[in-house]
Amino acid sequence: MKYTKKYVGINARFDTAGNIIPLYILWEDGRKFPIDRVKDVRPCASLKCGGFGIRYTCSICGHEIYLFLDGNRWFVEKRK
Amino acid sequence: MKEEITNNKRCAYSEGRGKNSGRIVLHADLNNFFASVECFESGDPEMWEKPVAVCGDSEMRHGIVLAKNEKAKFFGVKTGETILEAKKKCPRLITVKARHELYMRYARAARKIYLRYSDRVEPFGMDEAWIELTGCPGIRTIEDGRKTADEIREKIKNELGITVSVGVSDNKVFAKLGSDYKKPDATTVFSPAEYDSVISKIPVSEVLYVGKNTAARLKSFGITTIGQTAKQNPYLLKSILGKNGINIYHYCRGEDDSQVDVFGSHAEAKSMGNSTTPPKDIENFYEAKLILSSICDTVCSRLRAEKLKCRAIRINFRDTSLHSFERQTVLGFSTSCARDLLNFSCRLLSDSVDLSSTPLRSIGVCAIDLLPAAGTAVQMSLFSENDGRKDVIDSTVDELRRRYGFSKISNALALCDSKKLGYIERGYEVFTSGR
C-alpha cells in the first residue's frame, strides 16, 4: 500500500512551557477532526511516505494516527 | 612535526602506545546521502530497489551525476560522469534533480543528533562529521564509543529515515577510515588491537588526504598498504611526496593528534573563491571578462564581509574537453577591490589561453594569501592609482547591498551580458552560500 504526505491545517494550543498541543485537524474540504488525545511526541521519520519532523501520535475517533510537524507545516500519512 | 619523526619500523600505535590513547573519536558518514534522501522522500519503498542518481541541472550544463544509490553503483554509475554516460551504463537509471535545500535540512538534523552526545562536532562536508566523545559523561572506553555509535545509527535511522556508517577510533584519520570500511549502516571500531590484523592491510589510497595521484606515486615505489607506508623511512616519503609525505607517514601510524573543533567554530579561511559553468562556452576574451568581472565582484564582496584582503590570486578554468588548468600570480600589494582582481585575472587568462582556439566551459577566480584587512601594514607605491576612492566606492556598494540586497547594484559591465552568461543572476546566491 502506497502512502503520500497530506499537508493539513491544524488548530493548536501553545502552553506556557512552549509545547504545542494540536487540537483539531482541518481537512481541505472543511471538515474538522478533533484530536482526543496526544499519546506520544518525538522526533521521527515518516516511514510510510518519507520526510521527518516531530511526530505526534494522536488518537482520533478511536483511531491512532501520526501527525508530523515538518518545519512549520503539518502533514499526515494518507493512502494514495 | 620534524622533531617528532622517528624512523621506527615498529609502530607504537599497534602496541597501544599511541599518543592518542584514551581518546574516543567518531566519524559519521551518511550513506549515499543525496540519493538516500531522494529515495526516502519519494515515499515509495520500491525506489530503494531501483537505480537512482541525483544529477545537476542539465539545462544549465550542470548535468552530471552528483550522487547515486547502491543499485546505481552496482551498474558502474560514477559520481562526476554525465547523465548520458550514466544512462548508457544503466538505461533504467532514474535521475532526479538535486534539491540542495532539502539535503541541508537533513544534514542540519543529523548534526543536531550528534550534538546530543558532544559539543565537539566538526562537519566535514555536508554528509560527514567527526564527533569527539573524550571526556563526555559515561564514555570511558572504546567499547563505550561503539555503543554510542550504534545509538547514533539507530537515532538517525528512526528520526531521519536514512542510514549512517560510523567509525570509532582514537584519532580522526582512523575514525574516517572506519566509517568508509563498512557500508551501509555499520559501526567499525579501529583501535590498536585491529592495527596489525585489519588496518595495516587496507590500501593506502583509503587514507584521508591520499588522492589518486599520491596513491599512484606510492604504488610506483611498491607501497600500496597502510602497513607498508607506516614502515617506510619518513624521509623517503618526504622525497616522494613532499611535506605531505610526512603527514601521510604519521596518519598511517595512527599518529594524528588533530582535535575535533567545537561545533560552530570555524577555522580561518586560507582562500576564497568562486567559479561558474555558464550555459554557453566562453569563446572570446570579451565574454570571459564579463564573467570574470562578476566573479571578482562576488569574491571581493566576500573578502570584505570577512574583513580580509588578498595578496595573490589564482584563476582556474576548464576547456570543452574537460581539461582543467590553474594559474596564479602575486599581486605585489594587498587588496579586496574587484577592479584589481579583475585586472590581474584578465592578464593571467590572456597570458595562459587563446580563447579563439580553446573555448572554455568553466572559469573561476580564487583569492589566496589572505590577511586581515585591519592592522596590516600597506606597502605604498609611487605609481599606485589608489587614492582611497576605490575603498569608498567598495564600502558604499557593500552598504547598499546590505540594506537592499546583493543584486541591487552591480558592475555596469554586467549590463553587457546580452548572451545571458548566467553568473550575474546567481551573484546573490553564490555570495550567501559561499559565506
Coordinates of C-alpha atoms in Angstrom, one line a residue:
Chain A
M1 CA 0.0 0.0 0.0
K2 CA 1.4 3.4 -1.0
Y3 CA 1.1 6.5 1.1
T4 CA 1.6 10.2 0.4
K5 CA 2.1 13.2 2.5
K6 CA -1.0 15.2 3.0
Y7 CA -0.4 18.6 4.4
V8 CA -3.2 19.8 6.7
G9 CA -4.3 22.7 8.7
I10 CA -4.1 22.5 12.5
N11 CA -5.7 24.2 15.4
A12 CA -3.3 24.0 18.3
R13 CA -2.7 25.3 21.8
F14 CA 0.6 26.6 22.9
D15 CA 1.2 26.0 26.6
T16 CA 3.3 28.2 28.9
A17 CA 6.2 25.8 28.6
G18 CA 6.2 26.4 24.8
N19 CA 4.8 23.0 23.9
I20 CA 2.4 22.7 21.0
I21 CA -0.7 20.6 21.6
P22 CA -2.7 20.0 18.4
L23 CA -6.5 20.2 19.0
Y24 CA -8.1 19.8 15.6
I25 CA -7.1 18.6 12.1
L26 CA -8.6 20.8 9.4
W27 CA -9.2 18.8 6.2
E28 CA -9.2 20.5 2.9
D29 CA -12.9 20.1 2.4
G30 CA -13.6 22.0 5.6
R31 CA -14.1 19.0 7.9
K32 CA -12.7 19.2 11.4
F33 CA -11.3 16.2 13.2
P34 CA -10.9 16.7 16.9
I35 CA -7.8 15.1 18.4
D36 CA -9.0 13.2 21.5
R37 CA -5.5 12.6 22.9
V38 CA -1.9 13.1 22.1
K39 CA -0.2 9.8 23.2
D40 CA 3.4 10.5 22.3
V41 CA 5.6 13.2 20.9
R42 CA 9.1 12.5 19.5
P43 CA 11.4 13.4 16.6
C44 CA 10.8 10.7 14.0
A45 CA 10.8 9.9 10.3
S46 CA 7.7 9.0 8.4
L47 CA 8.5 5.5 7.2
K48 CA 5.3 5.4 5.1
C49 CA 5.6 8.5 3.0
G50 CA 9.1 10.0 3.6
G51 CA 10.1 13.1 5.4
F52 CA 10.8 13.7 9.0
G53 CA 9.9 16.1 11.8
I54 CA 8.2 16.0 15.3
R55 CA 5.8 13.1 15.3
Y56 CA 2.6 13.4 17.4
T57 CA 0.8 10.1 17.9
C58 CA -2.8 11.2 18.1
S59 CA -6.0 9.4 18.9
I60 CA -8.9 10.5 16.6
C61 CA -12.3 8.8 16.9
G62 CA -10.6 5.7 18.3
H63 CA -8.0 5.5 15.6
E64 CA -4.3 6.1 16.1
I65 CA -2.7 8.4 13.5
Y66 CA 0.6 10.0 13.2
L67 CA 0.7 13.8 12.7
F68 CA 4.1 15.3 11.7
L69 CA 5.3 18.8 12.3
D70 CA 7.7 19.4 9.4
G71 CA 9.4 22.8 9.9
N72 CA 6.3 24.9 10.3
R73 CA 3.8 22.7 8.3
W74 CA 1.8 19.7 9.5
F75 CA 1.2 16.5 7.5
V76 CA -0.5 13.2 7.9
E77 CA 0.3 9.9 6.1
K78 CA -2.5 9.4 3.5
R79 CA -3.2 6.4 1.4
K80 CA -2.7 7.0 -2.3
Chain B
M1 CA 56.5 17.9 13.3
K2 CA 60.0 17.4 12.0
E3 CA 61.3 16.8 15.5
E4 CA 58.7 14.1 16.0
I5 CA 59.9 12.0 13.1
T6 CA 61.2 8.7 14.2
N7 CA 62.3 6.0 11.8
N8 CA 60.9 3.3 13.9
K9 CA 59.7 0.3 11.9
R10 CA 57.7 -0.9 14.8
C11 CA 54.6 1.1 15.0
A12 CA 53.8 2.3 18.6
Y13 CA 50.1 2.5 17.7
S14 CA 49.8 -1.2 17.3
E15 CA 51.3 -1.8 20.7
G16 CA 48.7 0.6 22.3
R17 CA 51.4 3.2 23.0
G18 CA 50.0 5.8 20.5
K19 CA 49.9 9.4 21.6
N20 CA 46.1 9.4 21.3
S21 CA 45.5 6.5 23.7
G22 CA 42.4 7.3 25.7
R23 CA 40.7 9.5 23.1
I24 CA 37.5 8.4 21.6
V25 CA 36.6 9.9 18.2
L26 CA 33.7 9.0 16.0
H27 CA 33.3 9.7 12.3
A28 CA 29.8 9.6 10.9
D29 CA 29.2 9.4 7.2
L30 CA 25.6 9.5 5.9
N31 CA 25.4 6.7 3.3
N32 CA 24.8 7.8 -0.3
F33 CA 23.4 10.9 1.2
F34 CA 21.6 12.8 -1.7
A35 CA 20.3 9.6 -3.2
S36 CA 19.1 8.2 0.1
V37 CA 17.3 11.4 0.9
E38 CA 15.6 11.3 -2.5
C39 CA 14.6 7.6 -2.2
F40 CA 13.2 8.2 1.3
E41 CA 11.4 11.5 0.4
S42 CA 9.7 9.7 -2.6
G43 CA 7.7 7.7 -0.1
D44 CA 8.0 4.7 -2.4
P45 CA 9.7 1.8 -0.7
E46 CA 10.4 0.3 -4.2
M47 CA 12.5 3.3 -5.1
W48 CA 15.3 1.9 -2.8
E49 CA 15.4 -1.2 -5.1
K50 CA 15.8 0.8 -8.3
P51 CA 19.0 2.5 -9.5
V52 CA 18.7 6.2 -8.7
A53 CA 21.1 9.1 -9.4
V54 CA 20.9 12.7 -8.2
C55 CA 22.0 15.0 -11.0
G56 CA 22.7 18.7 -11.6
D57 CA 20.5 20.8 -13.9
S58 CA 21.3 19.7 -17.5
E59 CA 19.8 22.9 -19.0
M60 CA 22.3 24.9 -17.0
R61 CA 25.0 22.4 -18.3
H62 CA 25.4 21.0 -14.8
G63 CA 24.1 17.7 -15.9
I64 CA 26.4 15.4 -14.1
V65 CA 25.8 12.7 -11.5
L66 CA 26.2 14.2 -8.1
A67 CA 25.3 11.1 -6.1
K68 CA 23.9 7.6 -6.7
N69 CA 22.4 4.8 -4.6
E70 CA 23.8 1.3 -4.1
K71 CA 21.8 -0.1 -7.1
A72 CA 23.2 2.5 -9.4
K73 CA 26.7 1.8 -8.1
F74 CA 26.2 -1.8 -9.0
F75 CA 25.8 -0.8 -12.6
G76 CA 29.0 1.2 -12.5
V77 CA 27.5 4.6 -12.4
K78 CA 30.1 7.0 -11.1
T79 CA 29.9 10.5 -9.5
G80 CA 31.0 13.2 -11.9
E81 CA 30.1 11.5 -15.1
T82 CA 27.5 13.0 -17.4
I83 CA 23.8 11.8 -17.3
L84 CA 24.3 10.5 -20.9
E85 CA 27.3 8.3 -19.8
A86 CA 25.4 7.1 -16.8
K87 CA 22.3 6.2 -18.8
K88 CA 24.5 4.2 -21.3
K89 CA 25.7 2.1 -18.4
C90 CA 22.2 1.8 -16.8
P91 CA 19.3 2.5 -19.2
R92 CA 16.8 2.2 -16.4
L93 CA 18.6 4.7 -14.2
I94 CA 16.1 7.1 -12.5
T95 CA 17.6 10.6 -12.5
V96 CA 16.3 13.2 -10.1
K97 CA 17.2 16.8 -9.9
A98 CA 19.3 17.8 -6.9
R99 CA 17.4 19.7 -4.1
H100 CA 20.2 21.2 -2.0
E101 CA 17.9 23.0 0.5
L102 CA 16.3 19.6 1.3
Y103 CA 19.8 18.0 1.8
M104 CA 20.9 20.8 4.0
R105 CA 17.8 20.2 6.2
Y106 CA 18.7 16.6 6.7
A107 CA 22.3 17.5 7.3
R108 CA 21.4 20.0 10.0
A109 CA 19.0 17.5 11.6
A110 CA 21.8 14.9 11.6
R111 CA 24.2 17.3 13.2
K112 CA 21.6 18.1 15.9
I113 CA 21.5 14.4 16.7
Y114 CA 25.4 14.3 17.0
L115 CA 25.3 17.4 19.2
R116 CA 23.2 15.5 21.8
Y117 CA 26.4 13.5 22.5
S118 CA 29.1 16.1 22.4
D119 CA 29.6 19.8 21.6
R120 CA 32.7 18.9 19.7
V121 CA 31.2 18.1 16.3
E122 CA 33.2 19.1 13.3
P123 CA 31.4 18.8 10.0
F124 CA 33.4 17.6 7.0
G125 CA 31.3 18.4 4.0
M126 CA 27.5 18.2 4.1
D127 CA 27.2 14.5 5.0
E128 CA 30.2 13.7 7.2
A129 CA 31.2 14.8 10.7
W130 CA 33.7 14.0 13.4
I131 CA 32.4 13.7 17.0
E132 CA 34.8 13.8 19.9
L133 CA 33.5 11.8 22.8
T134 CA 36.6 12.0 25.0
G135 CA 35.6 13.3 28.4
C136 CA 31.9 13.0 27.8
P137 CA 29.9 11.6 30.7
G138 CA 29.7 7.8 30.7
I139 CA 32.3 7.4 28.0
R140 CA 35.5 5.9 29.2
T141 CA 36.5 3.1 26.8
I142 CA 36.4 2.4 23.1
E143 CA 33.6 0.0 23.8
D144 CA 31.5 2.9 25.1
G145 CA 32.3 4.6 21.9
R146 CA 31.0 1.7 19.9
K147 CA 27.7 1.7 22.0
T148 CA 27.3 5.4 21.3
A149 CA 28.0 4.9 17.6
D150 CA 25.3 2.2 17.5
E151 CA 22.9 4.5 19.3
I152 CA 23.6 7.3 16.8
R153 CA 22.9 4.9 13.9
E154 CA 19.6 3.9 15.4
K155 CA 18.6 7.5 16.0
I156 CA 19.5 8.6 12.5
K157 CA 17.5 5.7 11.1
N158 CA 14.4 6.3 13.2
E159 CA 14.4 10.1 13.2
L160 CA 15.6 10.8 9.6
G161 CA 14.8 7.6 7.7
I162 CA 18.3 7.3 6.3
T163 CA 21.4 5.3 7.3
V164 CA 24.8 6.3 8.6
S165 CA 28.1 4.5 8.9
V166 CA 30.2 5.3 11.9
G167 CA 33.9 4.7 12.5
V168 CA 35.2 4.7 16.1
S169 CA 38.9 5.2 16.9
D170 CA 41.2 7.3 19.0
N171 CA 42.1 9.7 16.1
K172 CA 40.3 11.4 13.3
V173 CA 42.1 9.7 10.4
F174 CA 41.3 6.1 11.6
A175 CA 37.8 7.1 12.6
K176 CA 37.2 8.2 9.0
L177 CA 38.9 5.1 7.7
G178 CA 36.4 3.1 9.9
S179 CA 33.3 4.8 8.6
D180 CA 34.4 4.1 5.0
Y181 CA 35.4 0.4 5.8
K182 CA 31.9 -1.0 6.2
K183 CA 28.8 0.5 4.4
P184 CA 25.9 1.0 4.7
D185 CA 24.6 1.3 8.2
A186 CA 27.5 -0.2 10.2
T187 CA 29.8 0.6 13.1
T188 CA 33.5 -0.1 12.7
V189 CA 35.9 0.1 15.6
F190 CA 39.6 0.7 14.7
S191 CA 41.6 0.5 17.9
P192 CA 45.3 -0.6 18.3
A193 CA 44.0 -4.2 18.6
E194 CA 42.9 -4.0 14.9
Y195 CA 46.0 -2.4 13.6
D196 CA 48.0 -5.5 12.5
S197 CA 45.1 -7.7 11.5
V198 CA 43.0 -5.1 9.6
I199 CA 44.2 -1.5 9.4
S200 CA 47.7 -2.3 8.1
K201 CA 46.2 -4.3 5.2
I202 CA 43.9 -1.5 4.0
P203 CA 45.1 0.2 0.7
V204 CA 46.8 3.5 1.5
S205 CA 44.6 5.1 -1.1
E206 CA 41.8 4.9 1.5
V207 CA 43.6 7.2 3.9
L208 CA 42.4 10.7 4.3
Y209 CA 44.3 13.2 2.0
V210 CA 45.8 10.4 -0.1
G211 CA 44.3 11.1 -3.5
K212 CA 44.6 9.3 -6.8
N213 CA 47.9 10.8 -7.8
T214 CA 49.5 10.3 -4.3
A215 CA 48.4 6.7 -4.3
A216 CA 49.8 6.1 -7.8
R217 CA 53.1 7.7 -6.9
L218 CA 53.4 5.5 -3.8
K219 CA 52.5 2.5 -5.9
S220 CA 55.3 3.2 -8.3
F221 CA 57.6 2.6 -5.3
G222 CA 55.8 -0.6 -4.4
I223 CA 53.9 1.0 -1.5
T224 CA 50.3 0.0 -1.5
T225 CA 49.0 -0.6 2.0
I226 CA 48.8 1.4 5.2
G227 CA 51.2 -1.1 6.9
Q228 CA 53.8 -0.7 4.2
T229 CA 53.6 3.1 4.4
A230 CA 53.9 3.1 8.2
K231 CA 57.2 1.1 7.9
Q232 CA 58.9 3.4 5.4
N233 CA 61.6 5.8 6.2
P234 CA 59.7 9.1 6.6
Y235 CA 62.4 10.9 4.7
L236 CA 61.8 8.6 1.7
L237 CA 58.1 9.5 1.8
K238 CA 59.1 13.2 2.0
S239 CA 61.3 12.8 -1.0
I240 CA 58.4 11.1 -2.9
L241 CA 55.5 13.3 -1.9
G242 CA 57.0 16.5 -0.4
K243 CA 55.9 17.6 3.1
N244 CA 52.6 15.8 2.7
G245 CA 54.6 12.6 2.8
I246 CA 55.5 13.2 6.4
N247 CA 51.8 13.8 7.3
I248 CA 50.8 10.6 5.5
Y249 CA 53.5 8.7 7.3
H250 CA 52.1 9.9 10.7
Y251 CA 48.5 9.2 9.6
C252 CA 49.4 5.6 8.6
R253 CA 50.9 5.1 12.1
G254 CA 47.8 6.4 13.9
E255 CA 49.7 9.4 15.0
D256 CA 47.2 12.1 14.0
D257 CA 46.6 14.2 17.1
S258 CA 44.4 16.9 15.4
Q259 CA 41.5 17.9 17.6
V260 CA 37.8 17.9 16.7
D261 CA 36.6 21.5 16.6
V262 CA 33.8 22.7 18.8
F263 CA 30.7 23.0 16.7
G264 CA 30.2 26.5 15.2
S265 CA 33.8 27.5 15.5
H266 CA 35.4 27.8 12.1
A267 CA 39.0 27.8 11.0
E268 CA 40.4 30.9 9.4
A269 CA 39.9 30.9 5.6
K270 CA 43.1 30.3 3.6
S271 CA 41.5 31.1 0.3
M272 CA 38.2 32.4 -1.0
G273 CA 36.9 31.8 -4.5
N274 CA 34.0 31.3 -6.8
S275 CA 33.6 29.7 -10.2
T276 CA 30.9 29.1 -12.7
T277 CA 29.9 27.0 -15.7
P278 CA 27.9 29.3 -17.9
P279 CA 25.1 27.9 -20.1
K280 CA 27.3 28.6 -23.2
D281 CA 31.0 28.1 -23.8
I282 CA 33.2 31.2 -23.4
E283 CA 34.5 31.8 -26.9
N284 CA 36.2 35.2 -26.7
F285 CA 38.1 37.4 -24.3
Y286 CA 35.2 39.8 -24.0
E287 CA 32.8 37.1 -22.7
A288 CA 35.5 35.9 -20.3
K289 CA 35.9 39.5 -19.0
L290 CA 32.2 39.8 -18.4
I291 CA 32.1 36.7 -16.3
L292 CA 35.4 37.4 -14.5
S293 CA 34.1 40.9 -13.5
S294 CA 31.0 39.3 -11.8
I295 CA 33.1 36.6 -10.2
C296 CA 35.7 39.1 -8.9
D297 CA 32.8 41.2 -7.6
T298 CA 31.4 38.3 -5.6
V299 CA 34.8 37.2 -4.4
C300 CA 35.8 40.7 -3.2
S301 CA 32.4 41.2 -1.5
R302 CA 33.0 38.0 0.4
L303 CA 36.6 39.1 1.3
R304 CA 35.3 42.5 2.6
A305 CA 32.5 40.8 4.5
E306 CA 35.1 38.7 6.3
K307 CA 37.4 41.8 6.7
L308 CA 40.1 40.2 4.7
K309 CA 42.4 41.2 1.8
C310 CA 44.4 39.0 -0.6
R311 CA 48.0 39.3 -1.8
A312 CA 47.7 36.8 -4.7
I313 CA 45.1 35.3 -7.0
R314 CA 44.6 32.1 -8.8
I315 CA 42.3 31.5 -11.8
N316 CA 41.1 28.1 -12.8
F317 CA 39.5 27.2 -16.0
R318 CA 38.3 24.1 -17.8
D319 CA 38.2 23.7 -21.6
T320 CA 35.5 21.9 -23.5
S321 CA 37.3 18.6 -23.3
L322 CA 37.1 19.0 -19.5
H323 CA 40.8 19.6 -19.0
S324 CA 41.4 21.8 -16.0
F325 CA 44.2 24.4 -15.6
E326 CA 45.2 26.7 -12.9
R327 CA 47.4 29.8 -13.0
Q328 CA 48.3 32.1 -10.1
T329 CA 50.1 35.3 -9.6
V330 CA 51.3 37.5 -6.8
L331 CA 49.7 41.0 -6.8
G332 CA 52.5 42.8 -5.1
F333 CA 50.0 44.6 -2.7
S334 CA 47.0 43.6 -0.7
T335 CA 43.5 44.3 -1.9
S336 CA 39.9 43.5 -1.7
C337 CA 38.9 45.6 -4.7
A338 CA 37.1 43.8 -7.5
R339 CA 38.8 46.0 -10.1
D340 CA 42.3 44.9 -9.0
L341 CA 41.3 41.3 -9.1
L342 CA 39.7 41.7 -12.5
N343 CA 42.8 43.3 -14.0
F344 CA 45.1 40.6 -12.8
S345 CA 42.8 37.7 -13.6
C346 CA 42.2 39.1 -17.2
R347 CA 46.0 39.4 -17.6
L348 CA 46.6 35.9 -16.3
L349 CA 43.9 34.5 -18.6
S350 CA 45.1 36.2 -21.7
D351 CA 48.7 35.0 -21.0
S352 CA 47.5 31.4 -20.4
V353 CA 45.0 30.6 -23.1
D354 CA 43.9 31.5 -26.6
L355 CA 40.1 31.6 -26.4
S356 CA 39.6 31.6 -30.1
S357 CA 41.1 28.1 -30.4
T358 CA 40.3 26.9 -26.9
P359 CA 36.8 27.8 -25.7
L360 CA 36.2 27.4 -22.0
R361 CA 33.5 25.5 -20.3
S362 CA 34.0 26.9 -16.8
I363 CA 36.1 29.6 -15.1
G364 CA 36.8 30.6 -11.6
V365 CA 38.8 33.1 -9.5
C366 CA 40.2 32.4 -6.1
A367 CA 41.8 35.0 -3.7
I368 CA 44.8 33.5 -1.9
D369 CA 47.4 34.5 0.6
L370 CA 44.8 36.2 2.7
L371 CA 45.5 38.6 5.6
P372 CA 43.3 40.7 7.9
A373 CA 42.2 44.0 6.3
A374 CA 42.7 45.9 9.6
G375 CA 46.1 46.4 11.2
T376 CA 48.1 45.3 8.2
A377 CA 51.0 47.4 7.0
V378 CA 50.5 48.6 3.5
Q379 CA 53.4 48.9 1.1
M380 CA 52.8 52.2 -0.7
S381 CA 53.6 52.5 -4.4
L382 CA 54.8 55.6 -6.2
F383 CA 52.7 54.6 -9.2
S384 CA 49.6 53.4 -7.4
E385 CA 46.4 54.9 -8.6
N386 CA 44.6 54.1 -5.4
D387 CA 43.9 57.5 -3.7
G388 CA 41.2 56.0 -1.4
R389 CA 38.3 56.4 -3.9
K390 CA 38.2 52.7 -4.6
D391 CA 37.7 51.9 -0.9
V392 CA 34.9 54.5 -0.6
I393 CA 33.2 53.0 -3.6
D394 CA 33.5 49.5 -2.3
S395 CA 32.2 50.3 1.2
T396 CA 29.2 52.2 -0.4
V397 CA 28.4 49.2 -2.6
D398 CA 28.6 46.9 0.4
E399 CA 26.3 49.2 2.4
L400 CA 23.8 49.3 -0.5
R401 CA 23.9 45.5 -0.8
R402 CA 23.5 45.1 3.0
R403 CA 20.4 47.3 3.0
Y404 CA 18.7 46.4 -0.3
G405 CA 20.1 43.0 -1.4
F406 CA 23.1 41.8 -3.3
S407 CA 21.6 42.1 -6.8
K408 CA 20.5 45.8 -6.3
I409 CA 23.8 47.1 -7.5
S410 CA 26.4 45.6 -9.8
N411 CA 29.2 46.4 -12.2
A412 CA 28.0 48.3 -15.3
L413 CA 29.8 45.7 -17.3
A414 CA 27.1 43.2 -16.2
L415 CA 24.6 45.1 -18.4
C416 CA 26.6 44.0 -21.4
D417 CA 25.7 40.4 -20.7
S418 CA 23.4 40.1 -23.6
K419 CA 24.2 36.4 -24.1
K420 CA 23.0 35.8 -20.5
L421 CA 26.1 34.0 -19.5
G422 CA 24.3 33.3 -16.3
Y423 CA 26.6 34.2 -13.5
I424 CA 25.3 37.7 -12.7
E425 CA 21.8 36.4 -11.8
R426 CA 23.4 33.9 -9.4
G427 CA 25.6 36.5 -7.7
Y428 CA 23.5 36.8 -4.6
E429 CA 23.0 33.0 -4.2
V430 CA 26.8 32.5 -4.6
F431 CA 27.6 35.3 -2.2
T432 CA 25.3 34.0 0.5
S433 CA 26.1 30.3 0.1
G434 CA 29.8 30.8 -0.1
R435 CA 29.9 32.6 3.3

